Tab-separated table of C-alpha atoms in Angstrom:
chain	number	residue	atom	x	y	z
U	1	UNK	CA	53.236	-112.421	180.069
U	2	UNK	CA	55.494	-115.337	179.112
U	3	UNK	CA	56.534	-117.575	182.646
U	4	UNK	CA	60.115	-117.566	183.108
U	5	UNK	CA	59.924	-120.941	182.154
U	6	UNK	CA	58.802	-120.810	179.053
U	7	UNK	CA	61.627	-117.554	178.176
U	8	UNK	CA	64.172	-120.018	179.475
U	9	UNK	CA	63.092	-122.735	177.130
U	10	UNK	CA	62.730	-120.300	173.967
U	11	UNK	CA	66.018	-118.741	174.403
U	12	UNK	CA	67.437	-122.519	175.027
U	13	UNK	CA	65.842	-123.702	172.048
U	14	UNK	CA	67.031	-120.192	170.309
U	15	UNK	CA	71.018	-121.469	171.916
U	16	UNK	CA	70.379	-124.487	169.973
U	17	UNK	CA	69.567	-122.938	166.600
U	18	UNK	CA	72.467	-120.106	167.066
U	19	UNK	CA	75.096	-122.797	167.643
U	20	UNK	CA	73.895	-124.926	164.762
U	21	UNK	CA	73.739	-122.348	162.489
U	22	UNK	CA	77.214	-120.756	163.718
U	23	UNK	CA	79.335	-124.063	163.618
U	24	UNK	CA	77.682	-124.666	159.668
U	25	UNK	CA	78.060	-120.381	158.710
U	26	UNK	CA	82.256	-121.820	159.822
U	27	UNK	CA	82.603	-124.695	157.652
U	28	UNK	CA	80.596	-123.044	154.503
U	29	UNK	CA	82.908	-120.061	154.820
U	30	UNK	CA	86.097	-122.676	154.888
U	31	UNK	CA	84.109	-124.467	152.331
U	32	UNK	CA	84.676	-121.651	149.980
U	33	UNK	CA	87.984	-120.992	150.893
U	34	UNK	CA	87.727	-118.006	153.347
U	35	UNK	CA	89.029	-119.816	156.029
U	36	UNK	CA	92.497	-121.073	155.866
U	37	UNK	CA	92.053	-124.436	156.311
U	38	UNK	CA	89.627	-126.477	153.181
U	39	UNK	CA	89.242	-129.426	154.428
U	40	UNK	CA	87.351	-127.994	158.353
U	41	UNK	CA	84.554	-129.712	157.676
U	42	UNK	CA	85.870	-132.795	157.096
U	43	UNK	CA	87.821	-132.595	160.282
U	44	UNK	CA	84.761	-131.358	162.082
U	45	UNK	CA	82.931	-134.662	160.839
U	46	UNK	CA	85.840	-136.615	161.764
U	47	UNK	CA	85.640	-135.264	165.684
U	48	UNK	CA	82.111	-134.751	165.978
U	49	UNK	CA	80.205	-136.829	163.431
U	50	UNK	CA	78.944	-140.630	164.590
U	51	UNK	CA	80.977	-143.268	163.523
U	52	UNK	CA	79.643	-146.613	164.037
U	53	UNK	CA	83.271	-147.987	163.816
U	54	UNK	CA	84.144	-146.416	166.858
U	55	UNK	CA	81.995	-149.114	168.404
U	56	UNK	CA	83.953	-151.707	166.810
U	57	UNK	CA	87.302	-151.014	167.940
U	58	UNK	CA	88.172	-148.386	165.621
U	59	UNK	CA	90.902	-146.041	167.455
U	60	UNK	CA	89.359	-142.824	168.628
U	61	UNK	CA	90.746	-139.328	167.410
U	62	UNK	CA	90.692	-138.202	171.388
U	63	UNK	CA	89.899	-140.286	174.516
U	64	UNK	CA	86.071	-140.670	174.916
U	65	UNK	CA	85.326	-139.944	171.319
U	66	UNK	CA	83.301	-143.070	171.446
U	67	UNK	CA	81.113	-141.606	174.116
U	68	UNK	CA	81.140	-137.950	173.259
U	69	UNK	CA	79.858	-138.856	170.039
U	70	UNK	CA	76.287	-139.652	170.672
U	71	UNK	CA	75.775	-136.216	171.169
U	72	UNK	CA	78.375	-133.870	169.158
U	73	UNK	CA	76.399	-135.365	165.605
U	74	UNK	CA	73.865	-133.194	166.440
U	75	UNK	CA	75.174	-130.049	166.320
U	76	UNK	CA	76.743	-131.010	162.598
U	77	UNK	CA	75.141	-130.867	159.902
U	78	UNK	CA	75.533	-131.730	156.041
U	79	UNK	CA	75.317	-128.268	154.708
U	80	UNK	CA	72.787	-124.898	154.866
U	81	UNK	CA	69.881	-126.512	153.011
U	82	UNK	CA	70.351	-129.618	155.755
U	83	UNK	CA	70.379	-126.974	158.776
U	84	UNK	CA	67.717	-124.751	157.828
U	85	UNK	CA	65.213	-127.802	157.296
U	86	UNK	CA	66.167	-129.067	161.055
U	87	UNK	CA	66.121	-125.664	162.489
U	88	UNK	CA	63.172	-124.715	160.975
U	89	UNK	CA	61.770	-128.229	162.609
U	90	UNK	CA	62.959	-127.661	165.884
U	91	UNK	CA	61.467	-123.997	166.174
U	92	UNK	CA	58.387	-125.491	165.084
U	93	UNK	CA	58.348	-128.755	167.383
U	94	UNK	CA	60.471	-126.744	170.525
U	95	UNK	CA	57.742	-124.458	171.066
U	96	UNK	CA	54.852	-126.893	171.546
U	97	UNK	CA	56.900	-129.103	173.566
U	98	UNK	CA	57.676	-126.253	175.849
U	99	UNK	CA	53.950	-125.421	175.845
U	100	UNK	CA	53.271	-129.058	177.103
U	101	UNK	CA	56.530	-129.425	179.368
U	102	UNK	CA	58.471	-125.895	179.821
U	103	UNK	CA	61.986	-125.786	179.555
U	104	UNK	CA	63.369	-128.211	181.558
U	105	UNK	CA	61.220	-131.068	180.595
U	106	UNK	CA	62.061	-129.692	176.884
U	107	UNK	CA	65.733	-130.086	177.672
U	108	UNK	CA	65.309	-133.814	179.028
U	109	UNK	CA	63.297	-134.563	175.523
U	110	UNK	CA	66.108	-133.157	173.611
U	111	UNK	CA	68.689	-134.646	174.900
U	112	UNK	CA	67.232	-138.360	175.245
U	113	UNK	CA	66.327	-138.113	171.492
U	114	UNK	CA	69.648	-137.023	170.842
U	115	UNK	CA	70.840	-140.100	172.390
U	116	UNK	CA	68.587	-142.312	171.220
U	117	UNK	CA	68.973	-141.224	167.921
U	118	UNK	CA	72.205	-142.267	168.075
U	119	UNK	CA	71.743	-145.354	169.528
U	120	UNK	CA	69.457	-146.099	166.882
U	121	UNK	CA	71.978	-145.767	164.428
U	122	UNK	CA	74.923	-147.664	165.668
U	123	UNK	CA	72.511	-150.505	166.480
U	124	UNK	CA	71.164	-151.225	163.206
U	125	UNK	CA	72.763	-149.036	160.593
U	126	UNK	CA	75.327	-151.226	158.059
U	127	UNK	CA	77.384	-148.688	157.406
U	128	UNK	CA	80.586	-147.217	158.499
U	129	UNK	CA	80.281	-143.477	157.196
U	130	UNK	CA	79.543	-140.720	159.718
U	131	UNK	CA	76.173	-139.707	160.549
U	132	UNK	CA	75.377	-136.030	161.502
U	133	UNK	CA	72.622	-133.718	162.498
U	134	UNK	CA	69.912	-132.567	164.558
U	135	UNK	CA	67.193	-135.247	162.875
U	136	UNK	CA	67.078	-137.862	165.840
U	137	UNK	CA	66.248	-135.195	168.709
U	138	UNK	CA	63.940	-133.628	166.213
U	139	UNK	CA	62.053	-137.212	165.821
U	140	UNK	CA	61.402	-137.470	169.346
U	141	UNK	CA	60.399	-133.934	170.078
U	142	UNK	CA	57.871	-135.633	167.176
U	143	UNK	CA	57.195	-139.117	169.338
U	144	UNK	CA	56.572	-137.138	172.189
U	145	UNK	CA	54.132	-134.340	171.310
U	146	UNK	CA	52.430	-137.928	169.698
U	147	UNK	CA	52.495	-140.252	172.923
U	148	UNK	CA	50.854	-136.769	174.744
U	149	UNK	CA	48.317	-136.749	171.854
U	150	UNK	CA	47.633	-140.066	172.496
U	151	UNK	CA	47.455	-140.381	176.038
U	152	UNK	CA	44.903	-136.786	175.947
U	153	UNK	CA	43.064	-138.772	173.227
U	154	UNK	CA	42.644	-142.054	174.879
U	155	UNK	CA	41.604	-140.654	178.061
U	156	UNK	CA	39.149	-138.512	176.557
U	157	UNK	CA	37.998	-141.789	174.559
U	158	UNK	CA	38.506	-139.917	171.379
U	159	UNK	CA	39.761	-141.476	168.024
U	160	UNK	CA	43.256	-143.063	167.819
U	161	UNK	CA	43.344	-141.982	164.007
U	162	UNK	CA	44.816	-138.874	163.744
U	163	UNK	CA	48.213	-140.114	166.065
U	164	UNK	CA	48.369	-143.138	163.534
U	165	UNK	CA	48.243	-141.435	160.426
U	166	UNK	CA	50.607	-138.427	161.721
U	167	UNK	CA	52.960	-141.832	162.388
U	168	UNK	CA	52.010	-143.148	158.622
U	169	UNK	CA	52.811	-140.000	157.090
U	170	UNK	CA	56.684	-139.684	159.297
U	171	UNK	CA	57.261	-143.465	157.970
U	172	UNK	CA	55.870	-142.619	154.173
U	173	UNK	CA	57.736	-139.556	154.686
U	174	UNK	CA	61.167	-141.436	155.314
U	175	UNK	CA	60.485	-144.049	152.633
U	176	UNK	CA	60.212	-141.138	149.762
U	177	UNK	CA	63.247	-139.521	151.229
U	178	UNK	CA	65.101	-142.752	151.597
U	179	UNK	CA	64.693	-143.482	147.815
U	180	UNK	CA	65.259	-139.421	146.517
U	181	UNK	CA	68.968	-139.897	148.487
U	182	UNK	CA	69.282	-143.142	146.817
U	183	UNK	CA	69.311	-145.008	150.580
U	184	UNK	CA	71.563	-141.925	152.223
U	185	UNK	CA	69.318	-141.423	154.931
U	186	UNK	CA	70.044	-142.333	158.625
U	187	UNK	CA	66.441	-143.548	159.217
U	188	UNK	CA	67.893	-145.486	162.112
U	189	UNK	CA	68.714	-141.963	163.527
U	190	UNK	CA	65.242	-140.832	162.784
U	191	UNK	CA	63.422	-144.390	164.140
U	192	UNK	CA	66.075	-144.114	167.414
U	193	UNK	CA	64.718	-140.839	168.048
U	194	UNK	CA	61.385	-141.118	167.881
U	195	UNK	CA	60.680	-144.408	169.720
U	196	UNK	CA	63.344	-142.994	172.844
U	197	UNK	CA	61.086	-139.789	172.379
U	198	UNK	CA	58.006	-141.211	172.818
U	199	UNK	CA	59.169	-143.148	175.994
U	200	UNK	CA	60.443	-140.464	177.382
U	201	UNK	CA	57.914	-138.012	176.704
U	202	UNK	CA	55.738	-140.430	179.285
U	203	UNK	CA	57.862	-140.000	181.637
U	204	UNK	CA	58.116	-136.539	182.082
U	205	UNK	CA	54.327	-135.924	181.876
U	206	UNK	CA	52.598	-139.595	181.853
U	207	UNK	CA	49.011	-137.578	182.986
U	208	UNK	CA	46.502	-136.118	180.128
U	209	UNK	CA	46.129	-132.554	179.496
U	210	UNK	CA	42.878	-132.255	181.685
U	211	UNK	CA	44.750	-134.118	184.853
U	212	UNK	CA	47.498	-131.284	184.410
């Protein structure tokens, strides 16, 4: 029988997927023109996306847009083929987090990646478009089921190799998709993400597996 844990974290990570899914099923159906207004999803990028120029004095659409913004990207997305790859990610990665962490420490991940993402964006990123989607959370759910890896693996004294090339393949993996989008890719989202994951991840369960 699943802990109650564990049901809270699946039908938070299930929350997550729902609203995702719901706010893109909205601005495909104005998309099309079954909604009355055409232009909704640029509107909902110009609310909720993250604009690095809103860290450079641009003037906010509402007060605290500047702040609210490191965390309303993520629940945008740049169309269905863009949602079901990060949902199908965060299903994936969600439920071995929880298995490491349960819900709340799943939560905590989340959200710091979120963040982090973010921050990893307006930091380095040279661009002033808007940046949306689930991707930096996603990478850290990814740097932290790594740093656990790693700390199980070192304590064990077991081989290093199989964290490092997992971490080869994600930057590989962002270098092919950087070049197919012709350099549209917020890899400063992704690299944000992962590094705030991994820190993170050692916070909320620093001990190995066996120590648990």
């Amino acid at each position: 029988m699943a802990t109650e844990s564990a049901r809270r974290g699946r039908g938070l990570i299930w929350g997550l997927i729902a609203f995702c899914a719901l706010v893109e099923a909205i601005l495909v159906l104005a998309d099309y023109g079954f909604l009355a207004d055409p232009r909704l999803r640029q509107k909902a990028y110009d609310w909720g996306g993250f604009w690095p120029g809103l860290l450079q004095g641009w003037q906010p659409n509402y007060p605290g847009q500047a702040v609210a913004m490191f965390f309303t990207y993520g629940f945008l997305h740049g169309g269905p083929l863009h949602l079901v790859v990060n949902m199908v990610t965060l299903w994936s990665l969600g439920y071995a987090v929880l298995d490491r962490v349960g819900a709340l420490g799943f939560a905590g991940l989340y959200g710091a990646s979120l963040l982090g993402g973010a921050a990893g964006f307006g930091l380095i990123a040279e661009t002033f478009r808007p940046m949306v989607g689930a991707s930096g959370a996603l990478f850290g759910l990814a740097g932290g089921l790594l740093a656990w890896n790693y700390v199980d693996r070192f304590t064990f004294r077991e081989g290093l190799w199989p964290v490092a090339r997992v971490v080869l393949f994600l930057v590989a993996m962002n270098v092919a998709m950087w070049w197919a989008l012709d350099g549209q890719l917020a890899w400063e989202t992704h690299l944000g993400g992962f590094l705030v994951g991994w820190i993170m991840a050692l916070l909320i369960d620093p001990r190995s597996r066996a120590s648990v």
